[in-house]
Short mmCIF file of N, CA and C in Angstrom, two decimals:
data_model
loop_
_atom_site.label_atom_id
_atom_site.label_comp_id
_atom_site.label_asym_id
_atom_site.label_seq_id
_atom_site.Cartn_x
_atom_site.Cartn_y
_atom_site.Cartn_z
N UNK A 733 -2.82 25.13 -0.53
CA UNK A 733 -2.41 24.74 -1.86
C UNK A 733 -2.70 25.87 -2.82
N UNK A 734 -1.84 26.11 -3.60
CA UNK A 734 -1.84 26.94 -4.44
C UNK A 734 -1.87 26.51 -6.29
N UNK A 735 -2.75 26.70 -6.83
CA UNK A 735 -3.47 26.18 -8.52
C UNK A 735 -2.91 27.26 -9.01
N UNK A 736 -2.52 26.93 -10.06
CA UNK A 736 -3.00 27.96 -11.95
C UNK A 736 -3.06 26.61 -12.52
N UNK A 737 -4.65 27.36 -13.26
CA UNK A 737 -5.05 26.16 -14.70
C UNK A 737 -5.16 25.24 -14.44
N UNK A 738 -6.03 24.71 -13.35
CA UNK A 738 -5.63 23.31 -12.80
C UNK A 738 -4.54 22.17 -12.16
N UNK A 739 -3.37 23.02 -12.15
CA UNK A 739 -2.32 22.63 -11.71
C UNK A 739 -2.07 23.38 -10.53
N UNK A 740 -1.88 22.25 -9.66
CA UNK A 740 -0.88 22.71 -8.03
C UNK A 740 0.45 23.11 -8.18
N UNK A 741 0.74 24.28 -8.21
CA UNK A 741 1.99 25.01 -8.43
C UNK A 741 3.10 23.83 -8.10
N UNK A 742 3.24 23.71 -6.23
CA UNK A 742 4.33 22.95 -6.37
C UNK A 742 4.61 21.46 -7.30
N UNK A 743 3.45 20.68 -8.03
CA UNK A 743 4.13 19.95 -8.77
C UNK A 743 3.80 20.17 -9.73
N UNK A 744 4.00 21.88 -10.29
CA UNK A 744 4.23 22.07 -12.02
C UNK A 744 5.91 21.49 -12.73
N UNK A 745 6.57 22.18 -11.66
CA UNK A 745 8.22 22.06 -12.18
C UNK A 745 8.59 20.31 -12.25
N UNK A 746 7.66 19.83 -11.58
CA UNK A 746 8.18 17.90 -11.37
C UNK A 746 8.20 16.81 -12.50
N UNK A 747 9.20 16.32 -12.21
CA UNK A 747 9.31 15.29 -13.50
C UNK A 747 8.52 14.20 -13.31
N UNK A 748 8.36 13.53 -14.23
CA UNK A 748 7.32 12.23 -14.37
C UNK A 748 7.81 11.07 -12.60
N UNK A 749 8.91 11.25 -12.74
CA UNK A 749 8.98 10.38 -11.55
C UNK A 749 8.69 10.78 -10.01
N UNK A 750 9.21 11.88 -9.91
CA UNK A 750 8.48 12.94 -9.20
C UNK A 750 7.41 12.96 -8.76
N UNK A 751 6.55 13.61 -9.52
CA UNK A 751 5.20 13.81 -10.17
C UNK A 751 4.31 12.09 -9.27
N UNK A 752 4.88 10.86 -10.31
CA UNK A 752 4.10 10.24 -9.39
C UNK A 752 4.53 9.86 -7.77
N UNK A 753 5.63 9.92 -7.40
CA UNK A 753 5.76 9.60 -6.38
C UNK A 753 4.99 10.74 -5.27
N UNK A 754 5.03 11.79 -5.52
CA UNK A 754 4.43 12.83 -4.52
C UNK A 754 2.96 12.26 -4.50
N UNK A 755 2.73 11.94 -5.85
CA UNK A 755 0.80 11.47 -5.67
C UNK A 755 0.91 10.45 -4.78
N UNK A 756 1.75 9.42 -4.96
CA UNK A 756 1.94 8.16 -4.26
C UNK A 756 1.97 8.52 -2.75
N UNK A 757 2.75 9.59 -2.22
CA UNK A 757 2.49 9.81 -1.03
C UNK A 757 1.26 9.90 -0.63
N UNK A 758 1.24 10.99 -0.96
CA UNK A 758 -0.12 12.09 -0.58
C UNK A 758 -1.37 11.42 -0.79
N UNK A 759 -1.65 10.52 -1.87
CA UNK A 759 -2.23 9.47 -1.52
C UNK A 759 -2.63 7.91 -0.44
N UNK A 760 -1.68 7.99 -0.14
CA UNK A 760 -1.08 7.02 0.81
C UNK A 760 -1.47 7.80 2.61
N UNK A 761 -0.99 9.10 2.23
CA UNK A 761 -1.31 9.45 3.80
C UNK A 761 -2.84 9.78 3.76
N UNK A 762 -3.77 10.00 2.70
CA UNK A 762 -5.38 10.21 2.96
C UNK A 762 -5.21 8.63 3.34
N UNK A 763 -5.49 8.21 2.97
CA UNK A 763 -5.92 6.35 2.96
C UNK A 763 -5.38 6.30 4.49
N UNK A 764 -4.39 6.46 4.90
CA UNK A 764 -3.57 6.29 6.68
C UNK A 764 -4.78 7.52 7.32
N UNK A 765 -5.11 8.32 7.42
CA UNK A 765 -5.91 9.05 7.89
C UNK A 765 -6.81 8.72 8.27
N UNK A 766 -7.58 8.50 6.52
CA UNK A 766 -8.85 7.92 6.84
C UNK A 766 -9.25 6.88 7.21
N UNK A 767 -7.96 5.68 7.68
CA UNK A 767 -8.08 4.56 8.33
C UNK A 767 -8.45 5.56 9.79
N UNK A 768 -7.38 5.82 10.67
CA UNK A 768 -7.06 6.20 11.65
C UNK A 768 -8.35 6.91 12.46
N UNK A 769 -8.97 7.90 11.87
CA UNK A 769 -10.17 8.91 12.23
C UNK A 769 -10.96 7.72 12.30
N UNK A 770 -11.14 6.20 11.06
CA UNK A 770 -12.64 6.16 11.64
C UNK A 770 -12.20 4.78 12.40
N UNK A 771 -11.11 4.57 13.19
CA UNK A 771 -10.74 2.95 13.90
C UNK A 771 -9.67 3.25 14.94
N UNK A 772 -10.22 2.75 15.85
CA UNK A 772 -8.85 2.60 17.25
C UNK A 772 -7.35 2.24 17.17
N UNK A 773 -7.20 1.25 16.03
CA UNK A 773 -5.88 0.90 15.59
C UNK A 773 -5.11 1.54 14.48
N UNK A 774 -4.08 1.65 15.11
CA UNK A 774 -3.44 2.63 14.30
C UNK A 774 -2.60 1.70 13.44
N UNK A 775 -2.40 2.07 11.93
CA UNK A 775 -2.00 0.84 11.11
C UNK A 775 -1.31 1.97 10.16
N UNK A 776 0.39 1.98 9.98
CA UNK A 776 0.53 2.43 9.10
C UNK A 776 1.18 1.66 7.65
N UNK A 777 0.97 2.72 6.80
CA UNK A 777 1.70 2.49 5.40
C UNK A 777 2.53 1.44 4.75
N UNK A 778 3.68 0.74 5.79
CA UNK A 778 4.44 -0.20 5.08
C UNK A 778 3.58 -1.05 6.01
N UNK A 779 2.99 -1.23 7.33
CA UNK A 779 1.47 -2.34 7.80
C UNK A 779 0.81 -2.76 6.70
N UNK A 780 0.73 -1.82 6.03
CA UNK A 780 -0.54 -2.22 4.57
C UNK A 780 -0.33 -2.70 3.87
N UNK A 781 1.15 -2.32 3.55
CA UNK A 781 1.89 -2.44 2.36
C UNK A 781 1.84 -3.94 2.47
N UNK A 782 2.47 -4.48 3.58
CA UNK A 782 2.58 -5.67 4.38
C UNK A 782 1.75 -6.87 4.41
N UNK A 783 1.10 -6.21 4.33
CA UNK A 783 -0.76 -7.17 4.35
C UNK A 783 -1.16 -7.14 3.39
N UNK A 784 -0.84 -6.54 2.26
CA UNK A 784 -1.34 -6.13 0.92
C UNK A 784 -0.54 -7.67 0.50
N UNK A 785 0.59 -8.04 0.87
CA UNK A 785 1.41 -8.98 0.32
C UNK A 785 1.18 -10.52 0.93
N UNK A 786 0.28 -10.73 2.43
CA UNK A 786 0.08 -11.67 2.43
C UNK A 786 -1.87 -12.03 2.50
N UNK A 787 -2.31 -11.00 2.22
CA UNK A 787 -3.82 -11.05 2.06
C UNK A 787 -4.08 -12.50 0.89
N UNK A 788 -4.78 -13.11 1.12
CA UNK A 788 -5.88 -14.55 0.64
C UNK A 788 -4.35 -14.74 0.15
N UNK A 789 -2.97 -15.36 0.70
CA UNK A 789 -1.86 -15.59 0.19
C UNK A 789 -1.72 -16.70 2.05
N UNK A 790 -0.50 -17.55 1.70
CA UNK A 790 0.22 -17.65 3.19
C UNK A 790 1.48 -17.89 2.76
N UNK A 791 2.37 -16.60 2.31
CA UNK A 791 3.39 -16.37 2.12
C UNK A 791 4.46 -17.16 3.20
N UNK A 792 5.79 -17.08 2.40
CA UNK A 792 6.95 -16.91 4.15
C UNK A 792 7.12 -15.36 4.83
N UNK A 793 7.79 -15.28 5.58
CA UNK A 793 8.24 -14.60 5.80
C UNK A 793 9.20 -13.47 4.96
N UNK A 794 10.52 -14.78 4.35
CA UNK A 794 11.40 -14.29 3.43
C UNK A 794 10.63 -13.83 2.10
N UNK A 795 9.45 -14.18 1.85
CA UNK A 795 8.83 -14.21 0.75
C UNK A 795 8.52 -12.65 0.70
N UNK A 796 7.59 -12.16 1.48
CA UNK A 796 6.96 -11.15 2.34
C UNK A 796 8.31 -9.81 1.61
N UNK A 797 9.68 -10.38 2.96
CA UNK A 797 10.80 -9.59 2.83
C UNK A 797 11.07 -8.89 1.57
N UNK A 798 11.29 -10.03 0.50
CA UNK A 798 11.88 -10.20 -1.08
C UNK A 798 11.01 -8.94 -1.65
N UNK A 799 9.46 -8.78 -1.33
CA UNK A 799 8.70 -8.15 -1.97
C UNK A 799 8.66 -6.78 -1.65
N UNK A 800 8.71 -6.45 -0.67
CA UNK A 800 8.75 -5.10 -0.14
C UNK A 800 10.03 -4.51 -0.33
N UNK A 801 10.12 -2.81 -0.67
CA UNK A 801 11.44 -2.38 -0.36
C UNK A 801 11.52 -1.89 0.85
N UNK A 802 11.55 -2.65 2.17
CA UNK A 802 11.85 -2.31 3.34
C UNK A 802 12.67 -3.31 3.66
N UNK A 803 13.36 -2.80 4.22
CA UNK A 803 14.33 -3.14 5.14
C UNK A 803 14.48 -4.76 5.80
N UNK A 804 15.00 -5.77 5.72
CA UNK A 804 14.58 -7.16 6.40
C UNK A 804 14.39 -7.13 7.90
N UNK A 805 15.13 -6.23 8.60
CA UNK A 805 14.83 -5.88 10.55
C UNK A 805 13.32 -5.14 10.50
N UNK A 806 13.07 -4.27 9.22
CA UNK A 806 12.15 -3.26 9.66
C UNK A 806 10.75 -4.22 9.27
N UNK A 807 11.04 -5.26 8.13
CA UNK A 807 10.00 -5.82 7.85
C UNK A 807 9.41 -6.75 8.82
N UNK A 808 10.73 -7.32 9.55
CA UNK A 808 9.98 -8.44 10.79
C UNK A 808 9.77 -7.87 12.34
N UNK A 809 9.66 -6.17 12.11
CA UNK A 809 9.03 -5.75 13.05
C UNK A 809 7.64 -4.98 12.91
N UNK A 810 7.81 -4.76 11.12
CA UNK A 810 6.30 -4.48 11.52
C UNK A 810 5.17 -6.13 11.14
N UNK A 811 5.91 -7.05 10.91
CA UNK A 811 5.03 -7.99 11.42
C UNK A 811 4.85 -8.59 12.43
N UNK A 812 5.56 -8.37 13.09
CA UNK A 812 5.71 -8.59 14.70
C UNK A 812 4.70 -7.45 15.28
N UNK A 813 4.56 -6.30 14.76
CA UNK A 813 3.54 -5.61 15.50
C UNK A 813 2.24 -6.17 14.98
N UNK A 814 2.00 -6.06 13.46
CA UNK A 814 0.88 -6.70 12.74
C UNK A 814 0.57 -8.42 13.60
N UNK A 815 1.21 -8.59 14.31
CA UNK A 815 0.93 -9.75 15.08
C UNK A 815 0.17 -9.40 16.32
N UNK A 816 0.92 -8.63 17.15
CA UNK A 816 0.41 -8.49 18.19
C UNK A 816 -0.75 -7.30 18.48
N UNK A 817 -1.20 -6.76 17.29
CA UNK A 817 -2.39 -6.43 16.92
C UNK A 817 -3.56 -7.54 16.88
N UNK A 818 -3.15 -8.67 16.89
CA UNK A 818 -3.95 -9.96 16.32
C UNK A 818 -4.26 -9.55 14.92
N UNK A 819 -3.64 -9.47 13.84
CA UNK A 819 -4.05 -9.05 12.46
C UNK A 819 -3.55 -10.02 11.63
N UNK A 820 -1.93 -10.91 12.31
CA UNK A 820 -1.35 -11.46 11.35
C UNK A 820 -1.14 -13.23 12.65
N UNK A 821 -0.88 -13.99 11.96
CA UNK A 821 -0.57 -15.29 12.50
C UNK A 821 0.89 -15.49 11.67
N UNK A 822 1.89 -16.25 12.72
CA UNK A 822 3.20 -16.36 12.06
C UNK A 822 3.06 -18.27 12.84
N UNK A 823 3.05 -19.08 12.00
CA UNK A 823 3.29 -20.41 11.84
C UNK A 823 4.21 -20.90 11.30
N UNK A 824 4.82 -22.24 11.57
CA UNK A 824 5.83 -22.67 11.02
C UNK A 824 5.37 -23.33 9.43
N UNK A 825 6.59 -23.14 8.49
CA UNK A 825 6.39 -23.80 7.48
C UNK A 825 6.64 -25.31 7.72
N UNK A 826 5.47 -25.74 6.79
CA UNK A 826 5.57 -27.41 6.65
C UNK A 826 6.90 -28.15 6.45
N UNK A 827 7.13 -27.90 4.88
CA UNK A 827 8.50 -27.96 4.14
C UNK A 827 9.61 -27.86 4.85
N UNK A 828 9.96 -26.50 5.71
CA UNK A 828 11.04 -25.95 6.28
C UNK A 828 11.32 -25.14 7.81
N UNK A 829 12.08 -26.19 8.50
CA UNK A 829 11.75 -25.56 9.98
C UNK A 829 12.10 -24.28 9.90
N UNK A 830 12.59 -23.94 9.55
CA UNK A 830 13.55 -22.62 9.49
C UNK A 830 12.37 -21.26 9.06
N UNK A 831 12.14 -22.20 8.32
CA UNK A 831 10.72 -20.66 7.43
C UNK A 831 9.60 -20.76 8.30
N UNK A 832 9.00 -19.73 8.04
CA UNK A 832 7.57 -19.56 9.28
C UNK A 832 6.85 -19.00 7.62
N UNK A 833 5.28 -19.18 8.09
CA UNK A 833 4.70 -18.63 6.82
C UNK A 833 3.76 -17.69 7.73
N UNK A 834 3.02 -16.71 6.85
CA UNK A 834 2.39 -15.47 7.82
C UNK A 834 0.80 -15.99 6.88
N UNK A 835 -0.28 -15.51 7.69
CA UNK A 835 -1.81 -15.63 7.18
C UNK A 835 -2.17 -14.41 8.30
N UNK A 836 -3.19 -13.23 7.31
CA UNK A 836 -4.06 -12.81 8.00
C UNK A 836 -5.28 -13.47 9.08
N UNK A 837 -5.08 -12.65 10.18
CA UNK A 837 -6.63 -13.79 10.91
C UNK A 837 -7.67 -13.02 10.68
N UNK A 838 -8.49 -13.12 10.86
CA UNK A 838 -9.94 -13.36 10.69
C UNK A 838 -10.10 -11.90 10.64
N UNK A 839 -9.54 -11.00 11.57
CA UNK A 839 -9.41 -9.62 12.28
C UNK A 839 -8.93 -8.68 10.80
N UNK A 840 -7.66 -9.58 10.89
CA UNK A 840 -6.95 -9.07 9.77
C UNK A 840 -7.51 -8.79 8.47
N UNK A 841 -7.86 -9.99 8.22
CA UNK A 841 -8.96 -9.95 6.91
C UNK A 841 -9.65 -8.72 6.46
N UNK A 842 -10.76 -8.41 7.71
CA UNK A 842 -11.76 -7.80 7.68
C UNK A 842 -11.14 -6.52 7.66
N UNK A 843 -10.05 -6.26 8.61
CA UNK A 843 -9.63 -5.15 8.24
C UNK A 843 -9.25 -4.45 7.24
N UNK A 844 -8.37 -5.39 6.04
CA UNK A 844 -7.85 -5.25 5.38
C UNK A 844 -9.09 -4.89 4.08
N UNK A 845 -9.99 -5.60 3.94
CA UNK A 845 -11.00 -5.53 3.23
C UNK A 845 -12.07 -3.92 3.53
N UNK A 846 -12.23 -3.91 5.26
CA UNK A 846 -12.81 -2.08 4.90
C UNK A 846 -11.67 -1.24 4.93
N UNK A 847 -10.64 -1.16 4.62
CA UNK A 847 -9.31 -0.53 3.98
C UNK A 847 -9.68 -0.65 2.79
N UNK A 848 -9.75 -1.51 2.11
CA UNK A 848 -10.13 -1.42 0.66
C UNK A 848 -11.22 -0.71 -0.35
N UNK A 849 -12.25 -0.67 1.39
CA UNK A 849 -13.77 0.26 0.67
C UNK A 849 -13.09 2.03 1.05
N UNK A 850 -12.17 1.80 1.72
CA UNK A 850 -11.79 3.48 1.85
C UNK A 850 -10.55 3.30 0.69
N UNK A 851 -10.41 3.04 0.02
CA UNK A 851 -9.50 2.90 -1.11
C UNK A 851 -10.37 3.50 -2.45
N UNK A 852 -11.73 2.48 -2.47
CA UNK A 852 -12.16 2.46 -3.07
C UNK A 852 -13.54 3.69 -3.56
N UNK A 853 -13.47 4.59 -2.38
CA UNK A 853 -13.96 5.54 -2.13
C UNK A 853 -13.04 6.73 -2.41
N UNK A 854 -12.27 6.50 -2.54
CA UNK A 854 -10.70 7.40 -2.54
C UNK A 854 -10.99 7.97 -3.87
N UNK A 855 -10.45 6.20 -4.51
CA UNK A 855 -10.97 6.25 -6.28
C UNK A 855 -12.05 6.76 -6.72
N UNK A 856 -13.06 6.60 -6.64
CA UNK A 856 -14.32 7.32 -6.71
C UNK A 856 -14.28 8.61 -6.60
N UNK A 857 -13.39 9.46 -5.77
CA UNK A 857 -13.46 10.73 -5.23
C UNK A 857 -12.48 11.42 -6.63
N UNK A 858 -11.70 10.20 -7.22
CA UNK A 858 -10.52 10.98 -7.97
C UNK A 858 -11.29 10.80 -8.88
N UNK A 859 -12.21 9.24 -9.40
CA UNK A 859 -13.08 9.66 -10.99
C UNK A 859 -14.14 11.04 -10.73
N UNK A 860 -14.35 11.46 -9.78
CA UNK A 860 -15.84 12.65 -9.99
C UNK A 860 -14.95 13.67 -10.34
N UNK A 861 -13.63 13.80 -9.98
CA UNK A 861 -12.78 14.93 -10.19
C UNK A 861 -12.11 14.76 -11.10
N UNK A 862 -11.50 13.48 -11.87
CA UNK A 862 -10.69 13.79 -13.23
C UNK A 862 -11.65 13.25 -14.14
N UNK A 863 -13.23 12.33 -14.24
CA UNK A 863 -13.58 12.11 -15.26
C UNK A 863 -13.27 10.56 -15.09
N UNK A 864 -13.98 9.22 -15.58
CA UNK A 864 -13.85 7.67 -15.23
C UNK A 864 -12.97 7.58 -16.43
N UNK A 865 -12.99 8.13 -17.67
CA UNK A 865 -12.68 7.83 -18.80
C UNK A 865 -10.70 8.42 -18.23
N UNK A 866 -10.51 9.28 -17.87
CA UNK A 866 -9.18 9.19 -18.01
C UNK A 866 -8.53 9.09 -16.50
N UNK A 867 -8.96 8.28 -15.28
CA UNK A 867 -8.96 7.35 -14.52
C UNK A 867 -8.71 6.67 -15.14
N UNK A 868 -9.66 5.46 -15.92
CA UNK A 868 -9.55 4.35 -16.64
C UNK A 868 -8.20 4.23 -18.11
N UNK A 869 -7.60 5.74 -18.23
CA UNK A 869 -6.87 5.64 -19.28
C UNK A 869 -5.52 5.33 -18.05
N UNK A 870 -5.58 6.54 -17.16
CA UNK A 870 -4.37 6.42 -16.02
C UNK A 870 -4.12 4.74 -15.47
N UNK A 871 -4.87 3.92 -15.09
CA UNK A 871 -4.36 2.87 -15.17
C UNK A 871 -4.39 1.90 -15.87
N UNK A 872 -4.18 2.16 -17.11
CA UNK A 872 -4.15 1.36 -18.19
C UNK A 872 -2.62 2.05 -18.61
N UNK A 873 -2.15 3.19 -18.43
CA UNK A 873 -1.08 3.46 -19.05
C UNK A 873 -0.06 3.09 -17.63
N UNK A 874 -0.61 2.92 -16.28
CA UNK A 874 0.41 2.25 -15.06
C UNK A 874 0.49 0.89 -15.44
N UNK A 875 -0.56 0.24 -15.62
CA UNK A 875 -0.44 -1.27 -16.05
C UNK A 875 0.06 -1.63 -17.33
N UNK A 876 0.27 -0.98 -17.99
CA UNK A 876 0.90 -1.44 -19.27
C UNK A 876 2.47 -1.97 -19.55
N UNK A 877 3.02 -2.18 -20.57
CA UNK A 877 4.76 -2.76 -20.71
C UNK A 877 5.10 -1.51 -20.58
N UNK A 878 6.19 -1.46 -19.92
CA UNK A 878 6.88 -0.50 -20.23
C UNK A 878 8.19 -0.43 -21.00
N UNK A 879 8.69 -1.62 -21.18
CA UNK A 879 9.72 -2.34 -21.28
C UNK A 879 10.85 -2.02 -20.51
N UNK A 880 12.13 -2.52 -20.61
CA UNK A 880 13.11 -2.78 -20.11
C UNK A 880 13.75 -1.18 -19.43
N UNK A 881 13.01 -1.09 -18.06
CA UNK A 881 13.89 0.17 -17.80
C UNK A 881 14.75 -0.05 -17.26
N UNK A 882 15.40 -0.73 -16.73
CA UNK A 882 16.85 -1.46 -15.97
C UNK A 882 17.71 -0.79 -16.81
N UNK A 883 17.56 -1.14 -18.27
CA UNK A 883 18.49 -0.35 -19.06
C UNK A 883 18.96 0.63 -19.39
N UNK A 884 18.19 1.81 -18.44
CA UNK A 884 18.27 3.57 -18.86
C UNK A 884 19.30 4.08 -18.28
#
């Protein structure tokens, strides 16, 4: 990697959308890493993404689908793997034969939760390096209205 002035050359020229999506990666693959190095199961990115959506939830399936931008074949195969990991349980819905609802098991849970302390260590690593105060401004200006960008 190559700096001037605190900036990584290749995303000086990048636009705001840009800009975050490359963090979004590059973020995303430490967190897949540092799952991977310290656990036998290999769990990637839209896995998480995945579990991120039915964690302390017991979504449907279609529910699951609606939320993610993946694919509806690609989504009921990586819960089909997230299954046969033993991570995810796929049961029928009460209401509707047709719908199945998904719950982390027990496995899953736990997993999903020390994923979260390497998340949360992540964060930590980015406040000693940008400062808590503008961490704490950065997601306050992600969480905020943005209003109506559909319209641009």
């Amino acid at each position: 990697m190559e700096w001037r002035n605190g900036v990584y050359l290749e995303f000086e020229e990048l636009n705001l959308i840009d800009l975050i999506s490359e963090r979004h990666v590059q973020l995303r693959s430490i967190c897949e890493q540092l799952w991977n190095d310290r656990h036998d199961i290999y769990i990637s990115n839209s896995e998480w993404f995945i579990m991120a959506r039915i964690y302390k939830r017991n979504p449907t399936i279609s529910q699951v689908t609606r939320q993610v931008d993946i694919s509806r074949q690609a989504t009921h195969k990586f819960i089909k793997s997230l299954e046969s990991k033993g991570w995810v349980e796929i049961t029928k819905a009460q209401n509707n034969k047709k719908e199945k609802c998904l719950k982390l098991t027990s496995l899953g849970e736990s997993s999903y939760e020390k994923n979260a302390l390497i998340k949360a260590s992540l964060e930590q690593k980015i406040m000693d390096a940008l400062g808590a105060d503008q961490v704490a401004l950065l997601k306050q200006l992600l969480q905020a209205d943005w209003g109506t960008l559909n319209e641009a």
